[in-house]
PDB file of C-alpha atoms in Angstrom:
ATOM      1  CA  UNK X   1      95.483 120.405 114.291  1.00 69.00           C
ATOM      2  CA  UNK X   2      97.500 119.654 111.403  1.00 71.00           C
ATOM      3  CA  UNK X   3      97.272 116.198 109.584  1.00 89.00           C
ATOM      4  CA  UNK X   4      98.842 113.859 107.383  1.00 94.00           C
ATOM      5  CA  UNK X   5      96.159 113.553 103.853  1.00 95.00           C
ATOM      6  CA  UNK X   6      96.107 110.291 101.906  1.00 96.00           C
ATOM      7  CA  UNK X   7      94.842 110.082  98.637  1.00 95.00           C
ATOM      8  CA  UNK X   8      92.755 108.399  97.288  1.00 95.00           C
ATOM      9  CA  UNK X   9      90.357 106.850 100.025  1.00 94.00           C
ATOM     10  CA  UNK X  10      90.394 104.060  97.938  1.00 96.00           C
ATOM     11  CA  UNK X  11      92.051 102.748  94.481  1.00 96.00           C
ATOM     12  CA  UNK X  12      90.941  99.868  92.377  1.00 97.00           C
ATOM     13  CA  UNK X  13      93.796  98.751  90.068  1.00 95.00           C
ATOM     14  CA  UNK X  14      93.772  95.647  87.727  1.00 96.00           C
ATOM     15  CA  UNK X  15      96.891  93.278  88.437  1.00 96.00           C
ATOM     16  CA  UNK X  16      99.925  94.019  86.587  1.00 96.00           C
ATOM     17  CA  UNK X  17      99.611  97.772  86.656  1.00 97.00           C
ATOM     18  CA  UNK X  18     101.497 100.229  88.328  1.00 97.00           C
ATOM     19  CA  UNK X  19      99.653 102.383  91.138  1.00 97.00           C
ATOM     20  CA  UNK X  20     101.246 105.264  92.563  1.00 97.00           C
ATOM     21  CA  UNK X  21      99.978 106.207  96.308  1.00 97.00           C
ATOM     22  CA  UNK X  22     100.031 110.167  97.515  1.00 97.00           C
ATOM     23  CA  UNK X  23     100.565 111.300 101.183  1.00 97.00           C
ATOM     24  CA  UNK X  24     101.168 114.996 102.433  1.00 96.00           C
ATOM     25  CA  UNK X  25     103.030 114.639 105.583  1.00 95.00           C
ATOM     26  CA  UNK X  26     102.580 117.728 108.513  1.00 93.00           C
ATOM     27  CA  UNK X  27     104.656 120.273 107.257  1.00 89.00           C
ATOM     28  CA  UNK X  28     107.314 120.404 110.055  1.00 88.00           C
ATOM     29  CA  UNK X  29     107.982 117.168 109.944  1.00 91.00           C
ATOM     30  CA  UNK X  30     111.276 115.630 108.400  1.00 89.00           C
ATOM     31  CA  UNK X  31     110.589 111.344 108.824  1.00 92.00           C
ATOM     32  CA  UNK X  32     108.018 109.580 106.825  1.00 94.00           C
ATOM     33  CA  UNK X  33     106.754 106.060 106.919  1.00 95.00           C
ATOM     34  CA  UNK X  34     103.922 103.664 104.673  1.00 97.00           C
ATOM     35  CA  UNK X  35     102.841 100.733 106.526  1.00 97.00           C
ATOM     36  CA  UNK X  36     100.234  98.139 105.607  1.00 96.00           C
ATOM     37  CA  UNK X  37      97.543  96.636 107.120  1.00 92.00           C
ATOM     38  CA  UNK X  38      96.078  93.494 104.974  1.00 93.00           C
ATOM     39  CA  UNK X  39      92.946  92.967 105.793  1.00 88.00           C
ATOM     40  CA  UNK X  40      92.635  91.404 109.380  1.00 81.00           C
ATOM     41  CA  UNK X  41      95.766  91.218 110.141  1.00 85.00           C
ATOM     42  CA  UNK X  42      98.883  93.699 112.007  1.00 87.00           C
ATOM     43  CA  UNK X  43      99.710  96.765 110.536  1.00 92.00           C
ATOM     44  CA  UNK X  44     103.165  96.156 109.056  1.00 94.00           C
ATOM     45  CA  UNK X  45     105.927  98.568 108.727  1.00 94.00           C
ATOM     46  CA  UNK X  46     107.450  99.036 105.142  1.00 96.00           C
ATOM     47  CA  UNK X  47     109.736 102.014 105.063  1.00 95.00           C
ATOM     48  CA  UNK X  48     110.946 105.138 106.053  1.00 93.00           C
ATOM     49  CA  UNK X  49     112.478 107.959 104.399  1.00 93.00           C
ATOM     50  CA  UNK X  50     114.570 110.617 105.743  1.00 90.00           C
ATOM     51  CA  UNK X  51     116.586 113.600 103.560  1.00 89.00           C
ATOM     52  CA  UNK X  52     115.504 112.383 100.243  1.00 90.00           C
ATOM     53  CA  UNK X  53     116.551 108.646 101.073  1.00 92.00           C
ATOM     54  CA  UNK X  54     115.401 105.530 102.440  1.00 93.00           C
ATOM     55  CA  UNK X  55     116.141 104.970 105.638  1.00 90.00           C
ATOM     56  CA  UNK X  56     114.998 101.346 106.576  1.00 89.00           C
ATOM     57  CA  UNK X  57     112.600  99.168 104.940  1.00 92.00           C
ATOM     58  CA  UNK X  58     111.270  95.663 105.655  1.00 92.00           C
ATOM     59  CA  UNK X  59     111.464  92.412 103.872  1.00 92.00           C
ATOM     60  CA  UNK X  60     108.484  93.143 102.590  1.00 94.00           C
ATOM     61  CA  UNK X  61     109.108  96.422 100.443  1.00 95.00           C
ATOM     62  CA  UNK X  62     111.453  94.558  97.244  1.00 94.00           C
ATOM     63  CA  UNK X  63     111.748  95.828  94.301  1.00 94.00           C
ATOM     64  CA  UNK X  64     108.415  96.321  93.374  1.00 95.00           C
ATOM     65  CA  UNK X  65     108.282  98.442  95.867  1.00 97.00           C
ATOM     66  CA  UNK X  66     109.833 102.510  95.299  1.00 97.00           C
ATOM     67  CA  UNK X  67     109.171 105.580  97.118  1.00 96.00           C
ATOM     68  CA  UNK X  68     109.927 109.635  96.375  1.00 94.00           C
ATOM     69  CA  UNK X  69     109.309 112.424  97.763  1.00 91.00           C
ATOM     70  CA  UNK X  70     108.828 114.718  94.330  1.00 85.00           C
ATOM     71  CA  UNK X  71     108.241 118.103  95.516  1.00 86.00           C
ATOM     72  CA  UNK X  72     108.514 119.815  99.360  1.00 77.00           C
ATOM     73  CA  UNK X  73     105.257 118.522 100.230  1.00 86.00           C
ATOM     74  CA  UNK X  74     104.379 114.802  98.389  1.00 93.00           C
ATOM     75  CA  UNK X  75     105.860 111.647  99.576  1.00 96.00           C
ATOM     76  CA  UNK X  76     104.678 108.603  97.298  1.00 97.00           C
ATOM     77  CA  UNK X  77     104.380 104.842  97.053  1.00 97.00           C
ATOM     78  CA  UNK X  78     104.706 102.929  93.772  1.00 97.00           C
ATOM     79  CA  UNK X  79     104.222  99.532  93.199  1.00 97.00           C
ATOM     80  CA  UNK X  80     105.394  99.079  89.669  1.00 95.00           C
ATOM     81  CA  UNK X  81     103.529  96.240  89.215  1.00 94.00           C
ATOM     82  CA  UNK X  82     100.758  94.954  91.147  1.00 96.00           C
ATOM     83  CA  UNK X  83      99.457  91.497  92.518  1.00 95.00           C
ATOM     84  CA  UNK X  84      96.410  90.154  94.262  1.00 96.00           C
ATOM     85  CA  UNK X  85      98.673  90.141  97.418  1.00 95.00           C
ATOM     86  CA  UNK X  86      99.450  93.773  97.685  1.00 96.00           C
ATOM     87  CA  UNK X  87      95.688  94.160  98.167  1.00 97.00           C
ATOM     88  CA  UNK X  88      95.778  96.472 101.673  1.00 97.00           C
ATOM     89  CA  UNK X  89      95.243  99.052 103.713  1.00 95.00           C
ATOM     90  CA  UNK X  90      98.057 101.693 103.141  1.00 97.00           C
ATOM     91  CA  UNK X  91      99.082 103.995 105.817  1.00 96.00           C
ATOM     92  CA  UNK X  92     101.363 106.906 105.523  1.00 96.00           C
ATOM     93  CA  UNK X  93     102.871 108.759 108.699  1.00 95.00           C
ATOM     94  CA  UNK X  94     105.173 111.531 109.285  1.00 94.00           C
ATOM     95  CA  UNK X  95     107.262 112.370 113.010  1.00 90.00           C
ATOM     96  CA  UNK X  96     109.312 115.320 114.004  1.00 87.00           C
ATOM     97  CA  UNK X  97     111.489 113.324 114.937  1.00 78.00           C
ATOM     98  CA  UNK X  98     112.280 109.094 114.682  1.00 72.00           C
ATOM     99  CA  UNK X  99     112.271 108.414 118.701  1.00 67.00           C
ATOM    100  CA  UNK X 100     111.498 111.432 120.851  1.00 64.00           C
ATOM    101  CA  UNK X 101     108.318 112.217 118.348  1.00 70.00           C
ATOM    102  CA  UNK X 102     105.309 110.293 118.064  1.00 83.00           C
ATOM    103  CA  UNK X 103     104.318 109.030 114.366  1.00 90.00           C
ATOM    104  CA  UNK X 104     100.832 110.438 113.370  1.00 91.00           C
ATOM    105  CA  UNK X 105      98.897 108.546 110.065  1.00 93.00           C
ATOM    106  CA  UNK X 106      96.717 109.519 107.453  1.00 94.00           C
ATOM    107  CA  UNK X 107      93.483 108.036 107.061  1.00 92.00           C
ATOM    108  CA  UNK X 108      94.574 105.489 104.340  1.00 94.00           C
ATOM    109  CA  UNK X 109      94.587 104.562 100.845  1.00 96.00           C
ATOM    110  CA  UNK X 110      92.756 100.982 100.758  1.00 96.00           C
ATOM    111  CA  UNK X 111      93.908  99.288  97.909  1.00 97.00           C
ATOM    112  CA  UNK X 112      92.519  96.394  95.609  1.00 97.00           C
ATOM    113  CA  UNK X 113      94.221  94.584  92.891  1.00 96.00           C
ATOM    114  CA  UNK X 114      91.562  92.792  90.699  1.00 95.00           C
TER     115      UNK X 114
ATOM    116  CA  UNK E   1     113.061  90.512 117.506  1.00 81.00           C
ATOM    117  CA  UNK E   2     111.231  92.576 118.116  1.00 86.00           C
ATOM    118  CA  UNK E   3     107.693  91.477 118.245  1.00 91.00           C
ATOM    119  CA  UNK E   4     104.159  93.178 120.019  1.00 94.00           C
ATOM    120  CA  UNK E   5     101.443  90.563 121.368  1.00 95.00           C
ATOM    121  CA  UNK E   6      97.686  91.713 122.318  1.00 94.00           C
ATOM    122  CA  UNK E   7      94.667  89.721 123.448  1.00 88.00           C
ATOM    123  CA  UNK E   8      92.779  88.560 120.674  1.00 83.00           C
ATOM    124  CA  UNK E   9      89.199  90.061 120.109  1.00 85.00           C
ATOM    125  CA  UNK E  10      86.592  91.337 119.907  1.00 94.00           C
ATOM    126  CA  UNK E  11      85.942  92.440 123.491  1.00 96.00           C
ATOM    127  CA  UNK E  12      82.018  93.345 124.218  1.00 97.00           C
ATOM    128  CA  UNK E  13      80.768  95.600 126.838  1.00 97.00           C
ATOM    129  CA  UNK E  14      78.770  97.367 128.516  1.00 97.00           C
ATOM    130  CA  UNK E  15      78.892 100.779 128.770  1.00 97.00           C
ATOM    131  CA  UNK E  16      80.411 101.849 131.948  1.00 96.00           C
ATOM    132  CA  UNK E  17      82.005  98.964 132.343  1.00 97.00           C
ATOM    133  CA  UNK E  18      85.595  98.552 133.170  1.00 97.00           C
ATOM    134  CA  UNK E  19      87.844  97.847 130.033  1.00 97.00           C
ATOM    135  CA  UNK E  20      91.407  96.225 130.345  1.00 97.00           C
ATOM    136  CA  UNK E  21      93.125  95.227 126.812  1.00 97.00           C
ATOM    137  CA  UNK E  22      96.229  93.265 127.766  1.00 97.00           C
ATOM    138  CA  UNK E  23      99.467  93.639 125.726  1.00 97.00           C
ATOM    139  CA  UNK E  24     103.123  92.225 126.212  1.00 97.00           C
ATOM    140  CA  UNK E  25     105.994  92.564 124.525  1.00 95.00           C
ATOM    141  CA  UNK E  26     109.392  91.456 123.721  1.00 93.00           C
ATOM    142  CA  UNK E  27     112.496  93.873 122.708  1.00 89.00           C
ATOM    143  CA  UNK E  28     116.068  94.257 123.104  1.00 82.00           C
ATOM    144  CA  UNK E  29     116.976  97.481 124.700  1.00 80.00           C
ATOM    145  CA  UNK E  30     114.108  99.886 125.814  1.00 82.00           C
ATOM    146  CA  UNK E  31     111.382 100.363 123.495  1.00 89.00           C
ATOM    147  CA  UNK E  32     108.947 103.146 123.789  1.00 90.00           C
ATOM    148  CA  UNK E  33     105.492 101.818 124.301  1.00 93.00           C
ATOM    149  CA  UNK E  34     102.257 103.290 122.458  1.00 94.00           C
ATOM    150  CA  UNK E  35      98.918 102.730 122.268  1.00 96.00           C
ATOM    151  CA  UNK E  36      96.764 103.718 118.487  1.00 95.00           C
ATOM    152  CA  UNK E  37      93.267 103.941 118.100  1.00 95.00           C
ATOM    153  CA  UNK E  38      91.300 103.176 115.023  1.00 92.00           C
ATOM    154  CA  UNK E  39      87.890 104.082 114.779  1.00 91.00           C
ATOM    155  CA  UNK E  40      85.636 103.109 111.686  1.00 86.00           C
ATOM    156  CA  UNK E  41      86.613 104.480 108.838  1.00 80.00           C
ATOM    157  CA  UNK E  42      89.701 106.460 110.088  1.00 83.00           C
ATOM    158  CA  UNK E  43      93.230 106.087 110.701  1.00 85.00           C
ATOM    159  CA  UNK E  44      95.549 105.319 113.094  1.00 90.00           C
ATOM    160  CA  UNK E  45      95.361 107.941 116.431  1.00 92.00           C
ATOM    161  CA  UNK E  46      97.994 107.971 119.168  1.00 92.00           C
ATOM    162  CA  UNK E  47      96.104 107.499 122.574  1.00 96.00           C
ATOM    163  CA  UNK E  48      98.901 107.371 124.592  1.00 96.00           C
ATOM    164  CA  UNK E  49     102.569 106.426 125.191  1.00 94.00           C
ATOM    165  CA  UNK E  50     105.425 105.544 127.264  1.00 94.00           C
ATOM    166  CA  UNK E  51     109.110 105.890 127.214  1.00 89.00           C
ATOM    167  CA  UNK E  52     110.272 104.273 129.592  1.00 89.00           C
ATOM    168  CA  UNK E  53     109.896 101.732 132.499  1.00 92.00           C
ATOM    169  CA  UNK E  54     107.203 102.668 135.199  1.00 94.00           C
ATOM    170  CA  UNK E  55     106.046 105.568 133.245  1.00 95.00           C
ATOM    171  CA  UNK E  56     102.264 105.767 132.545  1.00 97.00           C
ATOM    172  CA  UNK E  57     100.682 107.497 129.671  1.00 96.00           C
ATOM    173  CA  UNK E  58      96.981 108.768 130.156  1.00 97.00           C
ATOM    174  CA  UNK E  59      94.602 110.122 127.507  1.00 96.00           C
ATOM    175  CA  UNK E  60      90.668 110.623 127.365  1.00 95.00           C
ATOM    176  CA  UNK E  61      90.137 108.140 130.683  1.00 97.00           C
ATOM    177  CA  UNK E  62      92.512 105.525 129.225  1.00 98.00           C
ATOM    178  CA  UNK E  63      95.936 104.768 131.231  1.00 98.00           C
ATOM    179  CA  UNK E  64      98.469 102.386 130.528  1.00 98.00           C
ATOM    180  CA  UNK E  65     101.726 101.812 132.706  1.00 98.00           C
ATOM    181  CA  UNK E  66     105.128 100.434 131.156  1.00 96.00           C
ATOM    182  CA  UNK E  67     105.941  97.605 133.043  1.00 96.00           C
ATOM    183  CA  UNK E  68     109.493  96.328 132.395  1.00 93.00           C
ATOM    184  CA  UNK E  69     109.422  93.208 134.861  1.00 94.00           C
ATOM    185  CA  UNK E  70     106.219  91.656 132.884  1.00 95.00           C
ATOM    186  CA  UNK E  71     107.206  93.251 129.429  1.00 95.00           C
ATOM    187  CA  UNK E  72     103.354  94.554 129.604  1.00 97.00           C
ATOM    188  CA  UNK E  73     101.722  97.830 128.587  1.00 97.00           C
ATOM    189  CA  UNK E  74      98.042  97.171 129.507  1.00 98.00           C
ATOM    190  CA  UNK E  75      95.556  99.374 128.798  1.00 98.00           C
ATOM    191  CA  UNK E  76      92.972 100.427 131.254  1.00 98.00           C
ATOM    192  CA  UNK E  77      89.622 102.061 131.232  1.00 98.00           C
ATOM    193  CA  UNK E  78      87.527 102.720 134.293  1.00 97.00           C
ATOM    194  CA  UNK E  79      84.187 103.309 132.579  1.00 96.00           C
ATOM    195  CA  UNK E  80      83.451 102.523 128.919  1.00 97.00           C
ATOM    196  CA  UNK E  81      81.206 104.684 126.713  1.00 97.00           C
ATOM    197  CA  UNK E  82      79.999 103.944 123.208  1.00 96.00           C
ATOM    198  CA  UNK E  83      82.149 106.501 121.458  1.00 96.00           C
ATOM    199  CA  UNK E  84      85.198 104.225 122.534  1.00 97.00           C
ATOM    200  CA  UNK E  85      84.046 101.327 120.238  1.00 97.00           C
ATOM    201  CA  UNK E  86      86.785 100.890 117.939  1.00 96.00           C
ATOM    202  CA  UNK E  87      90.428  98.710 117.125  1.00 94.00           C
ATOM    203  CA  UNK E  88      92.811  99.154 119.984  1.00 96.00           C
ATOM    204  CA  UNK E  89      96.493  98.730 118.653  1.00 96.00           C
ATOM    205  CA  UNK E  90      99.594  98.182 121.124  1.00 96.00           C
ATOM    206  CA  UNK E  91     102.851  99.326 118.951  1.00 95.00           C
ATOM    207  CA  UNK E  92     106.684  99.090 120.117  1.00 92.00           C
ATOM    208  CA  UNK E  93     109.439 101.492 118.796  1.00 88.00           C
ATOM    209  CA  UNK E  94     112.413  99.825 119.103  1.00 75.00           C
ATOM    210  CA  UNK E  95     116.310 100.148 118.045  1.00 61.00           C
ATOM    211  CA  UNK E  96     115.754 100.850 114.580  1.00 57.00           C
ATOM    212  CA  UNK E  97     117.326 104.087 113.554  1.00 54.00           C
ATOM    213  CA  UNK E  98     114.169 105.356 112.069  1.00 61.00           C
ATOM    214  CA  UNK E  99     112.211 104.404 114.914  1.00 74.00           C
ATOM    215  CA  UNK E 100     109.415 101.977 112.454  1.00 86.00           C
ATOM    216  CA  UNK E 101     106.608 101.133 114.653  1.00 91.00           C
ATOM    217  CA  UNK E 102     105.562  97.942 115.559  1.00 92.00           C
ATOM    218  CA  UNK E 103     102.167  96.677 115.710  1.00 94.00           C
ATOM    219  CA  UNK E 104     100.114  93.911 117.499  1.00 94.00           C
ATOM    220  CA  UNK E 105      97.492  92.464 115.610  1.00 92.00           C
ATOM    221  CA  UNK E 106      94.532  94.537 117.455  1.00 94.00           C
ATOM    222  CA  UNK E 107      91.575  94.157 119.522  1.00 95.00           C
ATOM    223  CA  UNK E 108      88.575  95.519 118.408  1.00 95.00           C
ATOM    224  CA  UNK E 109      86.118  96.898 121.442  1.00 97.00           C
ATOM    225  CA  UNK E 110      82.227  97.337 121.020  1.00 97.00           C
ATOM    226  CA  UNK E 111      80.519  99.233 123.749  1.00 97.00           C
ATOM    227  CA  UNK E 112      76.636  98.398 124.057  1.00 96.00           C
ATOM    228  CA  UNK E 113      74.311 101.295 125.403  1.00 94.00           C
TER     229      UNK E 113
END
């Protein structure tokens, strides 16, 4: 069954610096999302991106806060420049379609600002 | 707004025992309904969804029906085994145009042997 990859497992970034997250999205499909989950509390949604532009994000994705989709197959997060509070869980997900299709996630990319 | 609320955890039991993780919800319009799974170490799997009122999704022994006049997705489990230990999340998708998900906080279930 295809699946949506997340790399890496796990990044350890000092704050300040800029960390770049990398999702492949299943191949047929044309929405993508990154939520967040700090740690125990909701998953929260940040964006989603459709035909090379954002489509809605929260309050919480501001300027710090860009995503791209670089090639056919990548779809990225950047925070330009980190703080203790973006320490997370970050999830990517991909749907065929926004409301008929169900949303399936990668594994995550758990994320710690020192 | 839109907002997703779920019984607080954790929830202990026995295996074989009969599960019920409550949910409610409040939305304008008519949401789709889903339930994710999380189990350690992974990400987020759909278990099952609804669409509309009085529909009810099934997966792997779980059920949940979409009840519009309680604004309640519950989800059900006859018996319990140990493989279902793991965080339970109930999720709306509401009028946004992109169809972002949203999540209640999560109940995490431990099944004893």
């Amino acid at each position: 069954e295809p699946e949506v990859t997340q790399t890496p497992s796990h990044q350890v970034t000092q704050m300040g610096q800029e960390v770049i997250l990398r999702c492949v999205p299943i191949s047929n499909h044309l929405y993508f999302y990154w939520y967040r989950q700090i740690l125990g509390q909701k998953v929260e949604f940040l964006v989603s991106f459709y035909n090379n532009e954002i489509s809605e994000k929260s309050e919480i994705f501001d300027d710090q806060f860009s995503v791209e989709r670089p090639d056919g197959s990548n779809f990225t997060l950047k925070i330009r420049s980190t703080k203790l509070e973006d320490s997370a869980m970050y999830f990517c997900a991909s749907s065929e379609a926004p409301r008929s299709g169900a949303q399936h996630f990668g594994d995550g990319t758990r994320l710690s600002i020192l | 707004g839109n907002s997703v609320t779920q019984m607080e955890g954790p929830v202990t039991l026995s295996e074989e025992a009969f599960l019920t993780i409550n949910c409610t919800y409040t939305a304008t319009g008519y949401p789709s309904l889903f339930w994710y799974v999380q189990y350690p170490g992974e990400g987020l799997q759909l278990l099952l969804k609804a669409t509309k009122a009085d529909d009810k999704g099934s997966n792997k022994g779980f059920e949940a029906t979409y009840r519009k006049e309680t604004t309640s997705f519950h989800l059900e489990k006859g018996s319990v085994q140990v493989s279902d230990s793991a965080v339970y999340f109930c999720a709306l998708r509401g009028g946004g145009s992109q169809g972002n998900l949203i999540f209640g906080k999560g109940t995490k279930l431990s099944v004893k042997p």
